Coordinates of N, CA and C in Angstrom, one line a residue:
X297 N 171.7 12.1 205.2 CA 172.8 13.1 205.7 C 173.9 12.8 205.1
X298 N 174.7 13.9 204.6 CA 175.9 13.6 204.0 C 177.0 14.7 204.5
X299 N 178.3 14.1 204.6 CA 179.4 14.8 205.1 C 180.1 15.5 203.9
X300 N 180.0 16.7 203.7 CA 180.5 17.5 202.6 C 181.7 18.3 203.0
X301 N 182.8 18.1 202.3 CA 184.1 18.7 202.6 C 184.4 19.8 201.6
X302 N 184.6 21.1 202.0 CA 185.1 22.1 201.1 C 186.4 22.6 201.3
X303 N 187.2 22.5 200.2 CA 188.8 22.8 200.3 C 189.0 24.0 199.3
X304 N 189.8 24.9 199.8 CA 190.2 26.0 198.9 C 191.7 26.5 199.1
X305 N 192.4 26.7 198.0 CA 193.7 27.5 198.0 C 193.6 28.8 197.1
X306 N 194.4 29.6 197.4 CA 194.2 30.9 196.7 C 194.6 31.0 195.2
X307 N 195.5 30.1 194.8 CA 195.9 30.2 193.4 C 196.1 28.7 192.7
X308 N 196.3 28.6 191.4 CA 196.4 27.3 190.8 C 197.8 26.8 191.1
X309 N 198.7 27.6 191.5 CA 200.0 27.1 191.7 C 200.1 26.3 193.1
X310 N 199.1 26.7 194.0 CA 199.1 26.0 195.4 C 198.4 24.6 195.2
X311 N 198.7 23.7 196.2 CA 198.0 22.5 196.1 C 197.0 22.2 197.1
X312 N 196.1 21.3 197.0 CA 195.1 21.1 197.9 C 195.3 19.9 198.8
X313 N 196.5 19.3 198.7 CA 196.7 17.9 199.2 C 196.4 17.8 200.8
X314 N 196.9 18.9 201.6 CA 196.6 18.8 203.0 C 195.1 18.7 203.3
X315 N 194.3 19.6 202.6 CA 193.0 19.6 202.8 C 192.3 18.4 202.4
X316 N 192.6 17.8 201.2 CA 192.0 16.6 200.7 C 192.4 15.4 201.6
X317 N 193.6 15.4 202.1 CA 194.0 14.3 203.0 C 193.1 14.3 204.1
X318 N 192.6 15.6 204.8 CA 191.8 15.7 205.9 C 190.3 15.2 205.3
X319 N 190.0 15.4 204.1 CA 188.8 15.1 203.7 C 188.6 13.6 203.6
X320 N 189.7 12.9 203.2 CA 189.8 11.5 203.0 C 189.8 10.8 204.5
X321 N 190.5 11.5 205.4 CA 190.6 11.0 206.8 C 189.2 11.0 207.4
X322 N 188.4 12.0 207.2 CA 187.0 12.0 207.8 C 185.9 11.3 207.0
X323 N 186.4 10.8 205.9 CA 185.6 9.9 204.9 C 184.4 10.7 204.4
X324 N 184.7 12.0 203.9 CA 183.7 12.8 203.3 C 183.0 12.1 202.2
X325 N 181.8 12.4 202.1 CA 180.8 11.8 201.2 C 181.0 12.6 199.8
X326 N 181.2 13.9 199.8 CA 181.4 14.8 198.7 C 182.4 15.8 199.0
X327 N 183.3 16.2 198.0 CA 184.3 17.1 198.2 C 184.1 18.2 197.1
X328 N 184.3 19.4 197.5 CA 184.1 20.4 196.5 C 185.4 21.3 196.7
X329 N 186.0 21.7 195.6 CA 187.3 22.5 195.7 C 187.2 23.8 194.8
X330 N 188.1 24.7 195.2 CA 188.4 25.9 194.5 C 190.0 26.2 194.5
X331 N 190.4 26.6 193.5 CA 191.7 27.2 193.5 C 191.6 28.7 193.1
X332 N 191.1 29.5 194.1 CA 190.8 30.9 193.8 C 190.9 31.5 195.0
X333 N 191.2 32.9 194.9 CA 191.2 33.8 195.9 C 190.0 33.8 196.8
X334 N 190.1 34.0 198.1 CA 189.0 34.1 199.0 C 188.5 35.4 199.2
X335 N 188.8 36.5 198.3 CA 188.4 37.8 198.5 C 186.9 38.0 198.3
X336 N 186.3 37.0 197.7 CA 184.9 37.2 197.5 C 184.3 35.7 197.5
X337 N 183.0 35.6 197.2 CA 182.4 34.2 197.3 C 181.8 33.7 195.8
X338 N 182.3 34.5 194.8 CA 182.0 34.1 193.5 C 183.0 33.0 193.1
X339 N 182.8 31.8 193.5 CA 183.7 30.7 193.2 C 182.9 29.5 192.7
X340 N 183.3 28.7 191.7 CA 182.4 27.6 191.1 C 182.3 26.5 192.2
X341 N 183.3 26.1 192.8 CA 183.2 25.1 193.7 C 182.4 25.3 195.0
X342 N 182.4 26.6 195.5 CA 181.6 27.0 196.5 C 180.1 27.1 196.2
X343 N 179.9 27.7 195.0 CA 178.5 27.7 194.4 C 177.9 26.3 194.3
X344 N 178.7 25.3 193.7 CA 178.4 23.9 193.6 C 177.9 23.3 194.8
X345 N 178.7 23.5 195.9 CA 178.6 23.0 197.1 C 177.2 23.5 197.8
X346 N 176.8 24.8 197.6 CA 175.6 25.3 198.2 C 174.5 24.7 197.4
X347 N 174.6 24.4 196.2 CA 173.5 23.9 195.4 C 173.3 22.3 195.8
X348 N 174.4 21.7 196.2 CA 174.3 20.3 196.5 C 173.8 20.0 197.9
X349 N 174.0 20.7 198.9 CA 173.8 20.5 200.3 C 172.3 20.7 200.6
X350 N 172.0 19.8 201.5 CA 170.6 19.7 201.9 C 170.4 19.7 203.6
X351 N 169.2 20.0 204.1 CA 169.0 20.0 205.5 C 169.6 18.8 206.1
X352 N 170.2 18.9 207.3 CA 170.9 17.7 208.1 C 172.3 17.4 207.5
X353 N 172.6 18.0 206.4 CA 174.1 17.7 205.9 C 174.9 18.4 206.9
X354 N 176.3 18.0 206.7 CA 177.3 18.6 207.4 C 178.4 19.1 206.4
X355 N 178.8 20.5 206.7 CA 179.8 21.0 205.8 C 181.2 21.1 206.7
X356 N 182.2 20.6 206.2 CA 183.5 20.7 207.0 C 184.5 21.4 206.2
X357 N 185.4 22.3 207.0 CA 186.4 22.9 206.4 C 187.6 23.0 207.4
X358 N 188.8 23.0 207.0 CA 189.9 23.1 207.9 C 190.1 24.2 208.6
X359 N 189.6 25.5 208.2 CA 189.5 26.7 208.9 C 188.5 27.7 208.2
X360 N 188.0 28.6 209.0 CA 186.9 29.6 208.4 C 187.4 30.3 207.1
X361 N 188.8 30.6 207.1 CA 189.2 31.5 206.1 C 189.2 30.6 204.7
X362 N 188.9 29.3 204.7 CA 188.8 28.6 203.5 C 187.4 29.0 202.8
X363 N 186.4 29.3 203.7 CA 185.3 29.8 203.1 C 185.3 31.2 202.5
X364 N 186.1 32.0 203.3 CA 186.4 33.4 202.7 C 187.3 34.1 203.6
X365 N 188.1 35.1 202.9 CA 188.9 35.9 203.7 C 188.4 37.2 204.3
X366 N 187.0 37.4 203.8 CA 186.4 38.6 204.2 C 185.3 38.2 205.3
X367 N 185.3 39.0 206.4 CA 184.5 38.7 207.6 C 182.9 38.7 207.2
X368 N 182.5 39.7 206.4 CA 181.1 39.9 206.0 C 180.6 38.6 205.1
X369 N 181.6 38.2 204.3 CA 181.3 37.1 203.5 C 181.2 35.9 204.5
X370 N 182.1 35.6 205.5 CA 182.0 34.6 206.3 C 180.7 34.5 207.0
X371 N 180.3 35.6 207.6 CA 179.1 35.8 208.3 C 177.8 35.5 207.4
X372 N 177.9 35.9 206.1 CA 176.9 35.6 205.2 C 176.7 34.1 204.9
X373 N 177.8 33.3 204.7 CA 177.8 32.0 204.4 C 177.5 31.1 205.7
X374 N 178.0 31.6 206.7 CA 177.6 30.9 207.9 C 176.0 30.9 208.2
X375 N 175.5 32.1 207.9 CA 174.0 32.4 208.0 C 173.3 31.4 207.0
X376 N 173.8 31.4 205.8 CA 173.1 30.5 204.6 C 173.2 29.1 205.1
X377 N 174.2 28.6 205.8 CA 174.3 27.2 206.2 C 173.2 27.0 207.4
X378 N 173.0 28.1 208.1 CA 172.0 27.9 209.2 C 170.7 27.9 208.8
X379 N 170.5 28.6 207.6 CA 169.1 28.7 207.0 C 168.8 27.4 206.4
X380 N 169.8 26.8 205.9 CA 169.7 25.4 205.3 C 169.5 24.3 206.2
X381 N 169.9 24.7 207.5 CA 169.8 23.7 208.6 C 171.0 22.6 208.3
X382 N 172.1 23.2 207.8 CA 173.3 22.5 207.7 C 174.4 22.8 208.7
X383 N 174.9 21.8 209.4 CA 175.9 22.0 210.4 C 177.3 22.3 209.9
X384 N 178.1 23.2 210.4 CA 179.4 23.6 209.9 C 180.4 23.1 210.9
X385 N 181.3 22.4 210.5 CA 182.4 21.9 211.3 C 183.8 22.6 210.8
X386 N 184.5 23.2 211.8 CA 185.7 23.9 211.4 C 186.8 23.3 212.3
X387 N 187.7 22.6 211.5 CA 188.8 21.8 212.1 C 189.5 22.5 213.2
X388 N 189.9 23.8 212.9 CA 190.7 24.4 213.8 C 190.0 25.2 214.9
X389 N 188.7 25.0 215.0 CA 187.8 25.6 216.1 C 187.2 24.4 216.7
X390 N 187.9 23.4 217.4 CA 187.3 22.3 218.0 C 186.1 22.6 219.0
X391 N 186.3 23.8 219.6 CA 185.3 24.1 220.6 C 183.9 24.3 219.9
X392 N 183.9 24.4 218.7 CA 182.6 24.6 218.0 C 182.0 23.2 217.6
X393 N 182.5 22.1 218.1 CA 182.2 20.7 217.6 C 182.1 19.9 218.9
X394 N 181.3 20.3 219.9 CA 181.1 19.5 221.0 C 180.3 18.4 221.1
X395 N 179.4 18.4 220.1 CA 178.4 17.4 220.0 C 177.0 17.8 220.6
X396 N 176.9 18.9 221.1 CA 175.7 19.6 221.6 C 175.4 20.7 220.7
X397 N 174.3 20.5 219.7 CA 174.1 21.5 218.7 C 173.9 22.8 219.1
X398 N 173.3 23.2 220.3 CA 172.9 24.4 220.8 C 174.3 25.1 221.2
X399 N 175.2 24.4 221.9 CA 176.5 24.9 222.2 C 177.3 25.2 221.1
X400 N 177.3 24.2 220.1 CA 178.2 24.3 219.0 C 177.8 25.6 218.1
X401 N 176.5 25.9 218.0 CA 176.0 27.1 217.2 C 176.5 28.4 217.9
X402 N 176.2 28.2 219.2 CA 176.5 29.4 220.0 C 178.1 29.7 220.0
X403 N 178.8 28.8 220.1 CA 180.4 29.0 220.1 C 180.7 29.5 218.6
X404 N 180.1 28.9 217.6 CA 180.5 29.3 216.3 C 180.1 30.7 216.1
X405 N 178.8 31.1 216.4 CA 178.4 32.5 216.3 C 179.3 33.5 217.1
X406 N 179.7 33.0 218.3 CA 180.6 33.9 219.1 C 182.0 34.1 218.4
X407 N 182.5 33.1 217.8 CA 183.8 33.0 217.1 C 183.7 33.9 215.9
X408 N 182.7 33.8 215.1 CA 182.4 34.7 214.0 C 182.3 36.1 214.3
X409 N 181.6 36.4 215.4 CA 181.4 37.8 215.8 C 182.7 38.4 216.3
X410 N 183.5 37.5 217.0 CA 184.9 37.9 217.5 C 185.7 38.2 216.3
X411 N 185.7 37.4 215.3 CA 186.5 37.7 214.1 C 186.1 39.0 213.4
X412 N 184.8 39.2 213.4 CA 184.3 40.5 212.8 C 184.8 41.7 213.6
X413 N 184.8 41.6 214.9 CA 185.3 42.7 215.8 C 186.7 42.9 215.5
X414 N 187.5 41.8 215.4 CA 189.1 42.0 215.3 C 189.2 42.6 213.7
X415 N 188.4 42.0 212.8 CA 188.7 42.5 211.4 C 188.4 44.0 211.4
X416 N 187.1 44.5 212.0 CA 186.8 45.7 211.8 C 187.8 46.8 212.6
X417 N 188.2 46.3 213.8 CA 189.3 47.0 214.7 C 190.5 47.3 213.8
X418 N 191.1 46.2 213.1 CA 192.2 46.4 212.3 C 192.0 47.3 211.2
X419 N 190.8 47.2 210.6 CA 190.5 48.2 209.4 C 190.7 49.7 209.9
X420 N 190.0 49.9 211.1 CA 190.0 51.2 211.7 C 191.4 51.6 212.0
X421 N 192.2 50.7 212.5 CA 193.7 51.1 212.9 C 194.4 51.5 211.6
X422 N 194.2 50.7 210.5 CA 194.8 50.9 209.2 C 194.4 52.3 208.7
X423 N 193.1 52.6 208.9 CA 192.6 53.9 208.4 C 193.2 55.1 209.2
X424 N 193.3 54.8 210.5 CA 193.9 55.8 211.4 C 195.4 56.0 211.1
X425 N 196.1 54.9 210.7 CA 197.5 55.1 210.4 C 197.7 55.9 209.2
X426 N 196.7 55.6 208.2 CA 196.8 56.4 206.9 C 196.5 57.8 207.1
X427 N 195.4 58.1 207.9 CA 195.1 59.5 208.2 C 196.3 60.2 208.9
X428 N 197.0 59.6 209.8 CA 198.1 60.2 210.4 C 199.4 60.4 209.5
X429 N 199.6 59.4 208.7 CA 200.6 59.5 207.7 C 200.4 60.6 206.6
X430 N 199.1 60.8 206.2 CA 198.7 61.8 205.3 C 199.0 63.2 206.1
X431 N 198.5 63.4 207.3 CA 198.6 64.5 208.0 C 200.1 64.9 208.2
X432 N 200.9 64.0 208.5 CA 202.5 64.2 208.7 C 203.0 64.6 207.3
X433 N 202.6 64.0 206.2 CA 203.2 64.4 205.0 C 202.8 65.7 204.5
X434 N 201.5 66.1 204.9 CA 201.1 67.6 204.5 C 201.8 68.5 205.3
X435 N 202.1 68.2 206.6 CA 203.0 69.1 207.4 C 204.3 69.3 206.8
X436 N 204.9 68.3 206.3 CA 206.2 68.4 205.7 C 206.2 69.0 204.2
X437 N 205.0 69.1 203.7 CA 204.8 69.6 202.3 C 205.1 68.5 201.3
X438 N 205.1 67.2 201.8 CA 205.3 66.1 200.8 C 204.2 65.4 200.3
X439 N 203.0 65.7 200.8 CA 201.8 65.0 200.4 C 201.1 65.6 199.2
X440 N 201.2 64.8 198.0 CA 200.6 65.4 196.8 C 199.4 64.8 196.4
X441 N 198.7 63.9 197.2 CA 197.5 63.4 196.9 C 197.6 62.3 195.8
X442 N 196.4 61.7 195.4 CA 196.4 60.7 194.4 C 196.8 61.4 193.0
X443 N 197.5 60.7 192.1 CA 197.9 61.2 190.9 C 196.6 61.3 190.1
X444 N 196.6 62.6 189.3 CA 195.4 62.8 188.4 C 195.8 62.1 187.1
X445 N 194.7 61.4 186.7 CA 194.8 60.6 185.4 C 194.8 61.7 184.2
X446 N 193.6 62.4 184.4 CA 193.3 63.3 183.2 C 193.7 64.7 183.5
X447 N 194.8 65.0 183.1 CA 195.5 66.3 183.2 C 196.6 66.6 182.2
X448 N 197.0 67.8 182.0 CA 198.1 68.1 181.0 C 199.4 67.5 181.4
X449 N 199.6 67.3 182.6 CA 201.0 66.8 182.9 C 200.9 65.4 183.5
X450 N 199.8 64.7 183.3 CA 199.6 63.3 183.7 C 200.7 62.4 183.2
X451 N 201.1 61.5 183.8 CA 202.0 60.5 183.5 C 201.3 59.4 182.7
X452 N 200.0 59.4 182.7 CA 199.3 58.5 181.9 C 198.9 59.1 180.5
X453 N 199.6 58.4 179.5 CA 199.6 59.0 178.0 C 198.1 59.1 177.6
X454 N 197.3 58.0 177.9 CA 196.0 58.0 177.5 C 195.1 59.2 178.2
X455 N 195.4 59.4 179.4 CA 194.8 60.4 180.3 C 195.1 61.8 179.6
X456 N 196.5 62.1 179.2 CA 196.8 63.3 178.8 C 196.1 63.6 177.4
X457 N 196.0 62.6 176.4 CA 195.4 62.7 175.2 C 193.7 63.2 175.5
X458 N 193.1 62.3 176.3 CA 191.9 62.7 176.7 C 191.6 64.1 177.2
X459 N 192.4 64.5 178.0 CA 192.5 65.9 178.7 C 192.6 66.9 177.5
X460 N 193.6 66.7 176.6 CA 193.8 67.7 175.5 C 192.5 67.7 174.6
X461 N 191.9 66.6 174.3 CA 190.8 66.6 173.5 C 189.5 67.4 174.1
X462 N 189.4 67.1 175.4 CA 188.3 67.9 176.1 C 188.6 69.3 176.1
X463 N 189.9 69.7 176.4 CA 190.3 71.0 176.5 C 190.1 71.8 175.1
X464 N 190.5 71.1 174.1 CA 190.3 71.6 172.7 C 188.8 71.9 172.5
X465 N 187.9 70.9 172.8 CA 186.6 70.9 172.4 C 185.9 72.2 173.3
X466 N 186.3 72.2 174.7 CA 185.6 73.2 175.6 C 186.2 74.6 175.2
X467 N 187.5 74.8 174.9 CA 187.9 76.1 174.7 C 187.5 76.7 173.3
X468 N 187.2 75.7 172.2 CA 186.8 76.1 170.9 C 185.2 76.2 170.8
X469 N 184.6 75.4 171.8 CA 183.1 75.4 171.7 C 182.7 74.5 170.5
X470 N 183.6 73.5 170.2 CA 183.3 72.6 169.2 C 182.8 71.3 169.6
X471 N 181.7 71.4 170.1 CA 181.0 70.2 170.7 C 179.4 70.5 170.8
X472 N 178.6 69.4 170.5 CA 177.2 69.6 170.5 C 176.6 69.7 172.0
X473 N 177.0 68.8 172.8 CA 176.6 68.8 174.1 C 177.6 68.2 175.0
X474 N 177.7 68.3 176.3 CA 178.6 67.7 177.2 C 178.4 66.3 177.3
X475 N 177.1 65.8 177.2 CA 176.9 64.5 177.3 C 177.5 63.7 176.0
X476 N 177.4 64.3 174.9 CA 177.9 63.8 173.7 C 179.4 63.8 173.7
X477 N 180.0 64.9 174.2 CA 181.5 64.9 174.3 C 182.0 63.9 175.2
X478 N 181.3 63.6 176.4 CA 181.7 62.5 177.3 C 181.8 61.2 176.6
X479 N 180.6 60.9 175.8 CA 180.7 59.7 175.0 C 181.7 59.6 174.0
X480 N 182.0 60.7 173.4 CA 183.1 60.6 172.3 C 184.5 60.2 173.0
X481 N 184.7 60.8 174.1 CA 186.1 60.5 174.7 C 186.1 59.5 175.8
X482 N 184.9 58.6 176.0 CA 184.8 57.6 176.8 C 184.9 57.9 178.2
X483 N 184.2 59.0 178.7 CA 184.1 59.3 180.1 C 182.7 59.3 180.5
X484 N 182.6 59.1 181.8 CA 181.4 59.5 182.4 C 181.1 61.0 182.5
X485 N 179.9 61.4 182.7 CA 179.7 63.0 182.9 C 180.4 63.4 184.1
X486 N 180.4 62.8 185.2 CA 181.1 63.3 186.3 C 182.5 63.5 186.1
X487 N 183.1 62.6 185.3 CA 184.6 62.7 185.1 C 184.7 63.8 184.2
X488 N 183.9 64.0 183.1 CA 184.0 65.1 182.2 C 184.0 66.4 183.0
X489 N 182.9 66.5 183.9 CA 182.8 67.9 184.6 C 184.0 68.1 185.4
X490 N 184.7 67.1 186.1 CA 185.9 67.3 186.8 C 187.0 67.8 185.9
X491 N 187.1 67.3 184.7 CA 188.2 67.8 183.7 C 187.8 69.3 183.3
X492 N 186.5 69.6 183.2 CA 186.2 71.0 182.7 C 186.5 71.9 184.0
X493 N 186.2 71.5 185.2 CA 186.5 72.3 186.2 C 188.0 72.7 186.4
X494 N 188.7 71.6 186.2 CA 190.2 71.7 186.1 C 190.8 72.7 185.1
X495 N 190.1 72.7 183.9 CA 190.5 73.5 182.8 C 190.3 74.9 183.2
X496 N 189.0 75.1 183.7 CA 188.6 76.5 184.1 C 189.4 77.1 185.2
X497 N 189.9 76.2 186.2 CA 190.7 76.7 187.3 C 192.0 77.2 186.6
X498 N 192.6 76.4 185.7 CA 193.9 76.8 185.1 C 193.8 78.0 184.2
X499 N 192.6 78.4 183.7 CA 192.6 79.5 182.9 C 192.2 80.8 183.7
X500 N 192.0 80.7 184.9 CA 191.6 81.8 185.7 C 192.8 82.6 185.9

């Protein structure tokens, strides 16, 4: 049985000192680290840790957000640990480390589910505020929607050039097929069709 400690900070400019001090304090047998954002789980240290751990090992972190900032990823990682029969200790959740395995797992699952509820609720609130803001802007006549990249008046120079090239080809008929035209200007076919629809609307 090994005590494995995982430490993470979000960027190379930040230091791991506090987390490594904790790893030293608990006399971790193995330490894995990452200096990388927790927005996803594609991190070398995390992957190496999962390759290393075996059944009956213990993984310790100072907080759940060291594993990930995303609730779904946390849920996924916690389940992977359970599948491997590896115990997870979270320092700032002492209630998940009572010494009784059944109670510990129950409390951890409850905490993870609670975090998921809070995260989902916050996302719904953000989306609701965005919807309200857009509705108010539309009533004031101030909402213009997302800027269009491929248009005659686009602020994106590359977008304007692509639009003009497509417009010249479509209006002159100087193209073999729309699929080939899309490849020539570096667009997907749905993007090309949207530009063509925009051209047709302007010509009406």
